[in-house]
Amino acid sequence: QLQLVESGGGLVQPGGSLRLSCAASGRSINPYAIGWFRQAPGKERERVSCSAPGNTIYLDSVKGRFTISRDNVKNMVYLQMNSLKPEDTAVYYCAARWSYCGGGDAMDYWGKGTLVTVSS
């Protein structure tokens, strides 16, 4: 089956940039929708972005700042985060489901998460 491992989290100043990586193994990511989710303490998990064949979506608050991309040769997915704000602080998760990005967080495969802290 599909396994996902996130990396790249850390501490960054407001206005800074960070790139998260999601390494997939077990299966090719090509037929899957791959999404990035985040959850801050005391808040609900929210979908940051999702990439699927013919469809790419972003949370309104990250549009123009975050970019999701794939490297099919390396079987990896990335989230480039620019102009980071303190409210972006959260644990970020990589997740996958077959074929398409659904309306919520109904994903079948999840990584363990990587912490992003945006602070001075």
JSON list of C-alpha atoms in Angstrom, two decimals:
[
{"chain": "A", "resi": 1, "resn": "GLN", "atom": "CA", "xyz": [0.00, 0.00, 0.00]},
{"chain": "A", "resi": 2, "resn": "LEU", "atom": "CA", "xyz": [0.87, 3.66, -0.06]},
{"chain": "A", "resi": 3, "resn": "GLN", "atom": "CA", "xyz": [3.04, 5.13, 2.69]},
{"chain": "A", "resi": 4, "resn": "LEU", "atom": "CA", "xyz": [3.66, 8.84, 3.13]},
{"chain": "A", "resi": 5, "resn": "VAL", "atom": "CA", "xyz": [6.40, 10.58, 5.10]},
{"chain": "A", "resi": 6, "resn": "GLU", "atom": "CA", "xyz": [6.56, 14.36, 5.50]},
{"chain": "A", "resi": 7, "resn": "SER", "atom": "CA", "xyz": [9.69, 16.40, 6.09]},
{"chain": "A", "resi": 8, "resn": "GLY", "atom": "CA", "xyz": [10.88, 19.99, 5.92]},
{"chain": "A", "resi": 9, "resn": "GLY", "atom": "CA", "xyz": [9.08, 21.54, 8.85]},
{"chain": "A", "resi": 10, "resn": "GLY", "atom": "CA", "xyz": [10.77, 23.87, 11.27]},
{"chain": "A", "resi": 11, "resn": "LEU", "atom": "CA", "xyz": [10.92, 27.39, 12.62]},
{"chain": "A", "resi": 12, "resn": "VAL", "atom": "CA", "xyz": [10.70, 30.29, 10.19]},
{"chain": "A", "resi": 13, "resn": "GLN", "atom": "CA", "xyz": [10.19, 34.03, 10.60]},
{"chain": "A", "resi": 14, "resn": "PRO", "atom": "CA", "xyz": [7.07, 35.79, 9.34]},
{"chain": "A", "resi": 15, "resn": "GLY", "atom": "CA", "xyz": [7.50, 36.59, 5.67]},
{"chain": "A", "resi": 16, "resn": "GLY", "atom": "CA", "xyz": [9.89, 33.70, 5.21]},
{"chain": "A", "resi": 17, "resn": "SER", "atom": "CA", "xyz": [9.64, 30.59, 3.08]},
{"chain": "A", "resi": 18, "resn": "LEU", "atom": "CA", "xyz": [9.68, 26.87, 3.66]},
{"chain": "A", "resi": 19, "resn": "ARG", "atom": "CA", "xyz": [9.31, 23.83, 1.45]},
{"chain": "A", "resi": 20, "resn": "LEU", "atom": "CA", "xyz": [7.63, 20.72, 2.75]},
{"chain": "A", "resi": 21, "resn": "SER", "atom": "CA", "xyz": [8.27, 17.34, 1.17]},
{"chain": "A", "resi": 22, "resn": "CYS", "atom": "CA", "xyz": [6.09, 14.25, 1.07]},
{"chain": "A", "resi": 23, "resn": "ALA", "atom": "CA", "xyz": [7.92, 11.06, 0.17]},
{"chain": "A", "resi": 24, "resn": "ALA", "atom": "CA", "xyz": [5.65, 8.30, -1.08]},
{"chain": "A", "resi": 25, "resn": "SER", "atom": "CA", "xyz": [6.52, 4.62, -1.18]},
{"chain": "A", "resi": 26, "resn": "GLY", "atom": "CA", "xyz": [4.78, 1.35, -1.92]},
{"chain": "A", "resi": 27, "resn": "ARG", "atom": "CA", "xyz": [2.89, 2.64, -4.94]},
{"chain": "A", "resi": 28, "resn": "SER", "atom": "CA", "xyz": [3.21, 5.30, -7.59]},
{"chain": "A", "resi": 29, "resn": "ILE", "atom": "CA", "xyz": [1.51, 8.58, -6.75]},
{"chain": "A", "resi": 30, "resn": "ASN", "atom": "CA", "xyz": [0.41, 9.08, -10.34]},
{"chain": "A", "resi": 31, "resn": "PRO", "atom": "CA", "xyz": [-3.22, 7.92, -9.99]},
{"chain": "A", "resi": 32, "resn": "TYR", "atom": "CA", "xyz": [-3.71, 9.52, -6.58]},
{"chain": "A", "resi": 33, "resn": "ALA", "atom": "CA", "xyz": [-4.93, 12.84, -5.38]},
{"chain": "A", "resi": 34, "resn": "ILE", "atom": "CA", "xyz": [-2.34, 14.15, -2.93]},
{"chain": "A", "resi": 35, "resn": "GLY", "atom": "CA", "xyz": [-3.30, 16.80, -0.42]},
{"chain": "A", "resi": 36, "resn": "TRP", "atom": "CA", "xyz": [-1.69, 18.89, 2.27]},
{"chain": "A", "resi": 37, "resn": "PHE", "atom": "CA", "xyz": [-3.62, 19.45, 5.47]},
{"chain": "A", "resi": 38, "resn": "ARG", "atom": "CA", "xyz": [-2.79, 21.31, 8.63]},
{"chain": "A", "resi": 39, "resn": "GLN", "atom": "CA", "xyz": [-4.00, 21.39, 12.19]},
{"chain": "A", "resi": 40, "resn": "ALA", "atom": "CA", "xyz": [-3.18, 23.98, 14.81]},
{"chain": "A", "resi": 41, "resn": "PRO", "atom": "CA", "xyz": [-3.69, 23.29, 18.54]},
{"chain": "A", "resi": 42, "resn": "GLY", "atom": "CA", "xyz": [-7.35, 23.57, 19.47]},
{"chain": "A", "resi": 43, "resn": "LYS", "atom": "CA", "xyz": [-8.47, 24.02, 15.87]},
{"chain": "A", "resi": 44, "resn": "GLU", "atom": "CA", "xyz": [-10.04, 21.79, 13.28]},
{"chain": "A", "resi": 45, "resn": "ARG", "atom": "CA", "xyz": [-7.94, 20.21, 10.59]},
{"chain": "A", "resi": 46, "resn": "GLU", "atom": "CA", "xyz": [-8.18, 22.06, 7.30]},
{"chain": "A", "resi": 47, "resn": "ARG", "atom": "CA", "xyz": [-7.16, 21.27, 3.77]},
{"chain": "A", "resi": 48, "resn": "VAL", "atom": "CA", "xyz": [-4.39, 23.53, 2.54]},
{"chain": "A", "resi": 49, "resn": "SER", "atom": "CA", "xyz": [-4.04, 22.21, -0.98]},
{"chain": "A", "resi": 50, "resn": "CYS", "atom": "CA", "xyz": [-4.77, 19.20, -3.15]},
{"chain": "A", "resi": 51, "resn": "SER", "atom": "CA", "xyz": [-3.36, 18.01, -6.46]},
{"chain": "A", "resi": 52, "resn": "ALA", "atom": "CA", "xyz": [-5.09, 15.48, -8.70]},
{"chain": "A", "resi": 53, "resn": "PRO", "atom": "CA", "xyz": [-5.23, 14.76, -12.42]},
{"chain": "A", "resi": 54, "resn": "GLY", "atom": "CA", "xyz": [-6.98, 17.76, -13.91]},
{"chain": "A", "resi": 55, "resn": "ASN", "atom": "CA", "xyz": [-7.51, 19.54, -10.61]},
{"chain": "A", "resi": 56, "resn": "THR", "atom": "CA", "xyz": [-5.46, 21.68, -8.25]},
{"chain": "A", "resi": 57, "resn": "ILE", "atom": "CA", "xyz": [-7.03, 23.52, -5.34]},
{"chain": "A", "resi": 58, "resn": "TYR", "atom": "CA", "xyz": [-5.90, 25.80, -2.52]},
{"chain": "A", "resi": 59, "resn": "LEU", "atom": "CA", "xyz": [-7.35, 27.06, 0.70]},
{"chain": "A", "resi": 60, "resn": "ASP", "atom": "CA", "xyz": [-8.39, 30.67, 0.16]},
{"chain": "A", "resi": 61, "resn": "SER", "atom": "CA", "xyz": [-6.02, 31.98, 2.82]},
{"chain": "A", "resi": 62, "resn": "VAL", "atom": "CA", "xyz": [-2.96, 30.46, 1.11]},
{"chain": "A", "resi": 63, "resn": "LYS", "atom": "CA", "xyz": [-3.74, 31.28, -2.52]},
{"chain": "A", "resi": 64, "resn": "GLY", "atom": "CA", "xyz": [-0.86, 33.13, -4.11]},
{"chain": "A", "resi": 65, "resn": "ARG", "atom": "CA", "xyz": [1.50, 32.10, -1.31]},
{"chain": "A", "resi": 66, "resn": "PHE", "atom": "CA", "xyz": [1.59, 28.29, -1.42]},
{"chain": "A", "resi": 67, "resn": "THR", "atom": "CA", "xyz": [2.28, 26.04, -4.39]},
{"chain": "A", "resi": 68, "resn": "ILE", "atom": "CA", "xyz": [1.80, 22.29, -4.58]},
{"chain": "A", "resi": 69, "resn": "SER", "atom": "CA", "xyz": [3.89, 20.29, -7.03]},
{"chain": "A", "resi": 70, "resn": "ARG", "atom": "CA", "xyz": [4.82, 16.72, -7.91]},
{"chain": "A", "resi": 71, "resn": "ASP", "atom": "CA", "xyz": [7.96, 14.92, -8.96]},
{"chain": "A", "resi": 72, "resn": "ASN", "atom": "CA", "xyz": [6.74, 11.67, -10.45]},
{"chain": "A", "resi": 73, "resn": "VAL", "atom": "CA", "xyz": [10.24, 10.29, -10.99]},
{"chain": "A", "resi": 74, "resn": "LYS", "atom": "CA", "xyz": [11.10, 10.67, -7.30]},
{"chain": "A", "resi": 75, "resn": "ASN", "atom": "CA", "xyz": [7.54, 9.83, -6.26]},
{"chain": "A", "resi": 76, "resn": "MET", "atom": "CA", "xyz": [7.37, 12.96, -4.13]},
{"chain": "A", "resi": 77, "resn": "VAL", "atom": "CA", "xyz": [5.02, 15.85, -3.56]},
{"chain": "A", "resi": 78, "resn": "TYR", "atom": "CA", "xyz": [6.04, 19.29, -2.34]},
{"chain": "A", "resi": 79, "resn": "LEU", "atom": "CA", "xyz": [4.41, 22.28, -0.77]},
{"chain": "A", "resi": 80, "resn": "GLN", "atom": "CA", "xyz": [6.30, 25.51, -1.33]},
{"chain": "A", "resi": 81, "resn": "MET", "atom": "CA", "xyz": [5.20, 28.04, 1.26]},
{"chain": "A", "resi": 82, "resn": "ASN", "atom": "CA", "xyz": [6.08, 31.70, 0.80]},
{"chain": "A", "resi": 83, "resn": "SER", "atom": "CA", "xyz": [5.19, 34.86, 2.72]},
{"chain": "A", "resi": 84, "resn": "LEU", "atom": "CA", "xyz": [4.49, 32.80, 5.80]},
{"chain": "A", "resi": 85, "resn": "LYS", "atom": "CA", "xyz": [2.32, 34.22, 8.54]},
{"chain": "A", "resi": 86, "resn": "PRO", "atom": "CA", "xyz": [2.04, 33.29, 12.23]},
{"chain": "A", "resi": 87, "resn": "GLU", "atom": "CA", "xyz": [-1.41, 31.87, 11.54]},
{"chain": "A", "resi": 88, "resn": "ASP", "atom": "CA", "xyz": [0.23, 29.30, 9.25]},
{"chain": "A", "resi": 89, "resn": "THR", "atom": "CA", "xyz": [1.70, 27.66, 12.33]},
{"chain": "A", "resi": 90, "resn": "ALA", "atom": "CA", "xyz": [0.43, 24.09, 12.50]},
{"chain": "A", "resi": 91, "resn": "VAL", "atom": "CA", "xyz": [1.30, 20.46, 12.04]},
{"chain": "A", "resi": 92, "resn": "TYR", "atom": "CA", "xyz": [1.20, 19.80, 8.32]},
{"chain": "A", "resi": 93, "resn": "TYR", "atom": "CA", "xyz": [0.12, 16.43, 6.97]},
{"chain": "A", "resi": 94, "resn": "CYS", "atom": "CA", "xyz": [0.44, 14.82, 3.58]},
{"chain": "A", "resi": 95, "resn": "ALA", "atom": "CA", "xyz": [-2.50, 12.65, 2.58]},
{"chain": "A", "resi": 96, "resn": "ALA", "atom": "CA", "xyz": [-3.77, 10.72, -0.44]},
{"chain": "A", "resi": 97, "resn": "ARG", "atom": "CA", "xyz": [-6.90, 9.25, -1.94]},
{"chain": "A", "resi": 98, "resn": "TRP", "atom": "CA", "xyz": [-7.70, 7.60, -5.23]},
{"chain": "A", "resi": 99, "resn": "SER", "atom": "CA", "xyz": [-8.21, 9.76, -8.28]},
{"chain": "A", "resi": 100, "resn": "TYR", "atom": "CA", "xyz": [-9.71, 13.06, -7.15]},
{"chain": "A", "resi": 101, "resn": "CYS", "atom": "CA", "xyz": [-9.76, 15.74, -4.50]},
{"chain": "A", "resi": 102, "resn": "GLY", "atom": "CA", "xyz": [-12.92, 15.41, -2.47]},
{"chain": "A", "resi": 103, "resn": "GLY", "atom": "CA", "xyz": [-14.83, 18.15, -0.74]},
{"chain": "A", "resi": 104, "resn": "GLY", "atom": "CA", "xyz": [-13.25, 17.61, 2.66]},
{"chain": "A", "resi": 105, "resn": "ASP", "atom": "CA", "xyz": [-10.54, 15.65, 4.43]},
{"chain": "A", "resi": 106, "resn": "ALA", "atom": "CA", "xyz": [-11.77, 12.16, 3.50]},
{"chain": "A", "resi": 107, "resn": "MET", "atom": "CA", "xyz": [-8.37, 10.82, 2.58]},
{"chain": "A", "resi": 108, "resn": "ASP", "atom": "CA", "xyz": [-7.28, 7.19, 2.82]},
{"chain": "A", "resi": 109, "resn": "TYR", "atom": "CA", "xyz": [-3.56, 7.50, 3.53]},
{"chain": "A", "resi": 110, "resn": "TRP", "atom": "CA", "xyz": [-1.90, 9.89, 5.95]},
{"chain": "A", "resi": 111, "resn": "GLY", "atom": "CA", "xyz": [1.61, 10.77, 7.00]},
{"chain": "A", "resi": 112, "resn": "LYS", "atom": "CA", "xyz": [2.52, 11.46, 10.60]},
{"chain": "A", "resi": 113, "resn": "GLY", "atom": "CA", "xyz": [2.95, 15.19, 10.08]},
{"chain": "A", "resi": 114, "resn": "THR", "atom": "CA", "xyz": [5.68, 17.80, 10.31]},
{"chain": "A", "resi": 115, "resn": "LEU", "atom": "CA", "xyz": [5.53, 20.89, 12.51]},
{"chain": "A", "resi": 116, "resn": "VAL", "atom": "CA", "xyz": [5.77, 24.35, 10.99]},
{"chain": "A", "resi": 117, "resn": "THR", "atom": "CA", "xyz": [6.22, 27.25, 13.38]},
{"chain": "A", "resi": 118, "resn": "VAL", "atom": "CA", "xyz": [6.09, 30.82, 12.07]},
{"chain": "A", "resi": 119, "resn": "SER", "atom": "CA", "xyz": [7.34, 33.20, 14.71]},
{"chain": "A", "resi": 120, "resn": "SER", "atom": "CA", "xyz": [9.82, 35.99, 15.36]}
]
